[in-house]
Coordinates of C-alpha atoms in Angstrom, one line a residue:
X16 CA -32.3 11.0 1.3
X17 CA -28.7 10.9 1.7
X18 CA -26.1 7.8 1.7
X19 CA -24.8 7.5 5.0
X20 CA -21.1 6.8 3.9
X21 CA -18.1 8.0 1.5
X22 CA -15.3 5.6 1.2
X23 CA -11.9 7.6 0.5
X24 CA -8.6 6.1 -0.6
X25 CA -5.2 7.5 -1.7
X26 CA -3.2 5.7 -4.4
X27 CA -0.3 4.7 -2.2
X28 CA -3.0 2.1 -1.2
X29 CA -3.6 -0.9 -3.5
X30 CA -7.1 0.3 -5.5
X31 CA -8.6 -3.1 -6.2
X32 CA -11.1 -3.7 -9.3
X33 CA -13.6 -3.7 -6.7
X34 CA -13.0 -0.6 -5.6
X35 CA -13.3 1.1 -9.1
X36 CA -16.7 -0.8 -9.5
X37 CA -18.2 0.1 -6.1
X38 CA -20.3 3.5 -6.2
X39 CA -19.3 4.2 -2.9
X40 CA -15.5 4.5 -2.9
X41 CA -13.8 7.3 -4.5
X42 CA -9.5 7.1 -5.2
X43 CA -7.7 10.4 -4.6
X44 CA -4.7 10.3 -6.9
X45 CA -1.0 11.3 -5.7
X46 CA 1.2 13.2 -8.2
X47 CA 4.2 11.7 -9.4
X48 CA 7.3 14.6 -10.9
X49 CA 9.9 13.7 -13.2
X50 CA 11.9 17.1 -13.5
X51 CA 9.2 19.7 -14.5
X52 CA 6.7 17.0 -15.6
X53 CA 3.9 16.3 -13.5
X54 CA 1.8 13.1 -14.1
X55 CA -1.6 11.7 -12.0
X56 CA -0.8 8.6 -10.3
X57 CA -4.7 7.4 -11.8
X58 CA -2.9 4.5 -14.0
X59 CA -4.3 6.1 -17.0
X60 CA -2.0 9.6 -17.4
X61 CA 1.3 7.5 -16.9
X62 CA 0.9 3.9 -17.1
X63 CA 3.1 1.0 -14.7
X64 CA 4.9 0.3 -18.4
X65 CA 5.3 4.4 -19.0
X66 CA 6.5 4.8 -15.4
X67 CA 8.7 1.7 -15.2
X68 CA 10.5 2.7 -19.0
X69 CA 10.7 6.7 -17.0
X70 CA 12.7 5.6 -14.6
X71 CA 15.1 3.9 -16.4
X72 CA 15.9 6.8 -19.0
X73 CA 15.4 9.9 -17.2
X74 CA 18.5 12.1 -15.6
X75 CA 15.3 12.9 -12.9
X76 CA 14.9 11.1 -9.8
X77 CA 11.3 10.8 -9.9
X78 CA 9.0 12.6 -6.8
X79 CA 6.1 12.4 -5.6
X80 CA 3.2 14.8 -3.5
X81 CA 0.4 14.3 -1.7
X82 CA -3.0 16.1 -3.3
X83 CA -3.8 19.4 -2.2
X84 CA -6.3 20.1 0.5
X85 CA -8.4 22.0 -2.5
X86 CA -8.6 18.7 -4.7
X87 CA -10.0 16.9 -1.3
X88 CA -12.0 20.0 -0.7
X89 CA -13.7 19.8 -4.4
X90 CA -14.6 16.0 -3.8
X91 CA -15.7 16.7 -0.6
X92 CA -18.0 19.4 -1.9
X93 CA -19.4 16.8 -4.2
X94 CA -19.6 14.5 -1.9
X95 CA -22.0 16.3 1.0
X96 CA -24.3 16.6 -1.3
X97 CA -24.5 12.7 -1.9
X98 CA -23.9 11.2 1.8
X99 CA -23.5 12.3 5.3
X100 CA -20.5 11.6 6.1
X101 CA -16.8 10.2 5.0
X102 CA -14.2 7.8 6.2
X103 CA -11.2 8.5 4.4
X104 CA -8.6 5.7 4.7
X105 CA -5.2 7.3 4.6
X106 CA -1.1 6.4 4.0
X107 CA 1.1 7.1 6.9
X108 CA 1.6 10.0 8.4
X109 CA 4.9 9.4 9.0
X110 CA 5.8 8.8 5.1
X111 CA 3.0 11.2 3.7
X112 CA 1.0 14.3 4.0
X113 CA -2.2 12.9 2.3
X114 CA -3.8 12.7 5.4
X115 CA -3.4 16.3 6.4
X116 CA -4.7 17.1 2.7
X117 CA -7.5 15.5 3.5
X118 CA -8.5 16.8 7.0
X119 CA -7.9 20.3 5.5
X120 CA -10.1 19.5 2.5
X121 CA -13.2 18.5 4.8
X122 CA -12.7 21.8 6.7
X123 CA -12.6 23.9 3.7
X124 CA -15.7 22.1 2.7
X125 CA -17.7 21.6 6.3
X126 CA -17.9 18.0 5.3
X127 CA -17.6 15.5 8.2
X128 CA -14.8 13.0 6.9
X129 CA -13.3 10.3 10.0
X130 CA -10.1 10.5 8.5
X131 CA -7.9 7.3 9.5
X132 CA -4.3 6.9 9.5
X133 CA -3.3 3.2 8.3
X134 CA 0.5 3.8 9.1
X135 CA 0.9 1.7 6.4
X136 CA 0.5 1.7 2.4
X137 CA -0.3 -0.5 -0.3
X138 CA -2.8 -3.3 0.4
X139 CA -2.5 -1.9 4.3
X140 CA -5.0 0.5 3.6
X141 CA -7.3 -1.3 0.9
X142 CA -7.6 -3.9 3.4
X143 CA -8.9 -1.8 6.2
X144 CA -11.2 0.1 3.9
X145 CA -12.8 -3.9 3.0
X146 CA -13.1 -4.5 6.6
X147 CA -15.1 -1.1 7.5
X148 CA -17.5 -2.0 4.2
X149 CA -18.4 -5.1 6.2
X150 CA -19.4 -3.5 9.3
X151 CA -20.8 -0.8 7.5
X152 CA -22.7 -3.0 6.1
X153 CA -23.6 -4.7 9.6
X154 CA -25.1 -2.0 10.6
X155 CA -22.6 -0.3 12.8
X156 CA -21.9 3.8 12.8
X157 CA -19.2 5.7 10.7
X158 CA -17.8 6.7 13.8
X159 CA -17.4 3.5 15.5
X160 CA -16.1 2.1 12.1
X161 CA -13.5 4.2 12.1
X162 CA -12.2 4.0 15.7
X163 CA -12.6 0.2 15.1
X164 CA -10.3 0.6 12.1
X165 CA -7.9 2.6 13.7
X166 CA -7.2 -0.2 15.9
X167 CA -7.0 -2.6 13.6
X168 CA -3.9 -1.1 12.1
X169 CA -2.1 -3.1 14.8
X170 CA -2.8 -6.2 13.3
X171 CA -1.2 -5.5 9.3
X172 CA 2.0 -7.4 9.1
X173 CA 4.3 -6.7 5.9
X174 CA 8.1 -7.4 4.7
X175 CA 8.9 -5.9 1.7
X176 CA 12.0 -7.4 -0.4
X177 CA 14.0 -4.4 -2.4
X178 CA 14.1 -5.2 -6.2
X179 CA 16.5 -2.3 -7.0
X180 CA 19.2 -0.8 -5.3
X181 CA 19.9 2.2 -7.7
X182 CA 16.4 3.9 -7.3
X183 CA 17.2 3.8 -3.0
X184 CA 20.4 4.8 -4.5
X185 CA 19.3 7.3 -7.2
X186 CA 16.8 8.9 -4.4
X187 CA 19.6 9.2 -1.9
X188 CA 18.8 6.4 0.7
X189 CA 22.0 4.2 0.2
X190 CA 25.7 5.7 -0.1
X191 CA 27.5 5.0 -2.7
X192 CA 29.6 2.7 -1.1
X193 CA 26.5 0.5 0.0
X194 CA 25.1 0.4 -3.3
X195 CA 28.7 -0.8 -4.4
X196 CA 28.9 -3.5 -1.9
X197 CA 25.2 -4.3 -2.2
X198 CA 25.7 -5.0 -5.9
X199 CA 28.5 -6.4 -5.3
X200 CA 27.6 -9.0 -2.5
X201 CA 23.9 -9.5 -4.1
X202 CA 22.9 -8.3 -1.0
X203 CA 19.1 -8.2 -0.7
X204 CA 17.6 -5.5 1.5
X205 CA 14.1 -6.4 3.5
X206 CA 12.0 -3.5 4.9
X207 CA 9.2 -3.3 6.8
X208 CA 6.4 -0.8 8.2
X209 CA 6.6 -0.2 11.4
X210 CA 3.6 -0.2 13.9
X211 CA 4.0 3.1 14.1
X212 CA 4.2 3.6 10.5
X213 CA 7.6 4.1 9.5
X214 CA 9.7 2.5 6.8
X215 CA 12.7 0.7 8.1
X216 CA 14.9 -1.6 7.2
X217 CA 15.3 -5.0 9.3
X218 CA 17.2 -7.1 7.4
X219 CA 19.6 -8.1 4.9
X220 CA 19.3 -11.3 2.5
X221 CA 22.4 -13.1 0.1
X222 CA 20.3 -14.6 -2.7
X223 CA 17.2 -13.9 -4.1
X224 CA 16.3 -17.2 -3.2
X225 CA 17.1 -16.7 0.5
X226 CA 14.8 -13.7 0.5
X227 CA 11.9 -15.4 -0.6
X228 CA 12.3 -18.2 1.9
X229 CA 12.2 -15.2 4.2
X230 CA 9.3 -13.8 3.4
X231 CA 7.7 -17.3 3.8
X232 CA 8.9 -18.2 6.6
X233 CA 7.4 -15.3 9.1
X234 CA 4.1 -15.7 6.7
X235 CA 3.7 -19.3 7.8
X236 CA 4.2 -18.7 11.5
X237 CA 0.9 -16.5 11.2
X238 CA -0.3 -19.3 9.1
X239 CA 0.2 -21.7 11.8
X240 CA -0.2 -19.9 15.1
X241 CA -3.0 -17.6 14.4
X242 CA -4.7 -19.5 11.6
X243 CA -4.2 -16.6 9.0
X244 CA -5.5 -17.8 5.5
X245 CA -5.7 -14.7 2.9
X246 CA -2.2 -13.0 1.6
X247 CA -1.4 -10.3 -0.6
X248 CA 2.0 -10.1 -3.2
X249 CA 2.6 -6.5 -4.6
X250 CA 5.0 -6.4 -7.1
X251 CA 6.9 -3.5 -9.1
X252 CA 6.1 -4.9 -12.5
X253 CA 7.5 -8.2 -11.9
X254 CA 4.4 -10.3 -12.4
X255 CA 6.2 -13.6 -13.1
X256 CA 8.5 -13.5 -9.5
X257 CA 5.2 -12.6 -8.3
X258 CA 3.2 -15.4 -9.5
X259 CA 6.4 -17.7 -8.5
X260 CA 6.1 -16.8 -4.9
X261 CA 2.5 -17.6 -5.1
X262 CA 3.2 -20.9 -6.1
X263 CA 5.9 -21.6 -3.3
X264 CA 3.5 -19.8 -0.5
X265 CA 0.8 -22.5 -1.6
X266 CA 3.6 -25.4 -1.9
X267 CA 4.1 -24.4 1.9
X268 CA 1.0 -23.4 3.2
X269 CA -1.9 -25.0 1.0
X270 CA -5.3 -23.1 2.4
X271 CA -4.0 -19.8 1.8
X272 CA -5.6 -17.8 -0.3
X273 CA -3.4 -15.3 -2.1
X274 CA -3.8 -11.7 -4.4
X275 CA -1.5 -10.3 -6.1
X276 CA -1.3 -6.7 -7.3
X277 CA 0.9 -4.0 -8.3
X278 CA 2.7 -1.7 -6.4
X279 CA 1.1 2.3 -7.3
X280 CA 3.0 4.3 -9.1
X281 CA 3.6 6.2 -6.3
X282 CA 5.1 3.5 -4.6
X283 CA 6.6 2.2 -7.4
X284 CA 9.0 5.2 -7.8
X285 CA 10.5 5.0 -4.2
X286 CA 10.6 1.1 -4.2
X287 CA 11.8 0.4 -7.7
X288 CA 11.6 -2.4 -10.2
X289 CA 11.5 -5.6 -8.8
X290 CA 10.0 -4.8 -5.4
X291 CA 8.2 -7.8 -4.0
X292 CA 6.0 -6.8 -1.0
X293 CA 4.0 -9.7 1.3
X294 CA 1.3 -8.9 3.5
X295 CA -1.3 -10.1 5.5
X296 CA -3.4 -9.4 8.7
X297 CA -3.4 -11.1 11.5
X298 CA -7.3 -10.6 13.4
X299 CA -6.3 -12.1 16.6
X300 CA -4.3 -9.7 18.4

């Protein structure tokens, strides 16, 4: 007898040690290019250390790419043997082509896969793939599951506080007069994901310490108005700011409860060293 569900995730989301234990959920790799190197964004064929020491030597911008739709199409052939069906929790559209590797895969394959669009990244799609494991495991159908979930993308709320302004500038997303200025000024950009799943920026911060205090403060009007408790701090290899935001979100807002993970590799290479990313979902809307 089959397994009724396949649990699908791309590395631009955050792949949690639970995640890598459950038998159930499989992590489709991105590929991450330096020149005419190509390394598997699987933490094992270029570590965070690797990548981090990469990016500060090589003369190559790094780049990434989505996984073709025959490396989705092999799983998937795999995986119809196993279940019935797959819901494959997905980066944006609007920053990747994962998602359209994915449905091409299941085509090729004749596998039914509910593919889902986060329009977000990071811990925005690792959190939706732990809230459809809890209905699945309420009972409720893959199909519902996943129109539930796409619904629920509405409620992810992120700010994401720049750590390096040469890799935006390296990867040509800031002149050369901004980086100057920015540098200069100790400027410090804040982007967010868009409900509709773009990257933009909304803000910018003098002082690292400002910044933080930003982050905080639209965390803890969640906190207070909609009773939000869990958090999660991604961090391009800057465990120690990491940890120190922890301790000031708790200092400020005592019952959360707070994880703190690194940024993917393939995230890692667009956001840069130092990246601080807060996010958290608010269930009430």
């Amino acid at each position: 007898m089959k397994k009724k569900i396949a649990w699908i995730i791309d590395t631009t989301g955050f792949v949690t040690e639970e995640f890598k234990a459950h038998p159930d959920v499989y992590a489709v790799p991105l590929n991450i290019h330096f020149g005419t190197e190509e390394f598997i964004d699987d933490g094992v064929d270029l570590t965070n250390d690797e990548l981090y020491q990469r990016m500060k030597e090589s003369a190559d911008f790094p780049k990434t790419s989505q996984p073709s739709a025959g490396k989705f199409s092999e799983l998937y052939d795999k995986l119809k043997e196993e279940y019935e069906c797959a819901i494959a929790v997905h980066a944006s559209a609007k920053l990747s082509g994962t998602i359209a590797s994915s449905t091409a895969g299941a085509e090729m394959s004749e596998f039914k896969v509910y593919a889902v669009d986060s329009l977000a990244l990071s811990y925005g799609l690792s959190g939706l793939i732990e809230r459809g494991l809890k209905l699945q495991e309420q009972g409720v159908d893959a199909e519902e599951i996943a129109q539930r979930l796409e619904k629920e993308t509405a409620n992810f709320r992120n700010y994401i506080l720049i750590g390096n302004l040469s890799q935006l500038y390296k990867g040509g997303r800031m002149s050369g007069a901004q980086y100057y200025l920015g540098s200069l000024l100790q400027i410090k950009p804040i982007v967010q994901l868009t409900p509709e799943g773009e990257l933009k920026p909304i803000d910018k911060v003098r002082s690292h310490k400002k910044a933080i205090q930003y982050l905080i403060n639209h965390a803890k009007k969640d906190y207070e108005e909609y009773g939000v408790r869990r958090f999660q701090i991604m961090h391009g290899h800057v465990m120690k700011e990491a940890e120190s935001l922890k301790q000031e979100v708790l200092k400020q807002m005592p019952e959360a409860t707070i994880l703190i993970g690194d940024l993917s590799s393939s995230l890692a290479v667009h956001a840069g060293e130092g990246t601080l990313a807060f996010l958290w979902r608010r269930e009430d809307l």
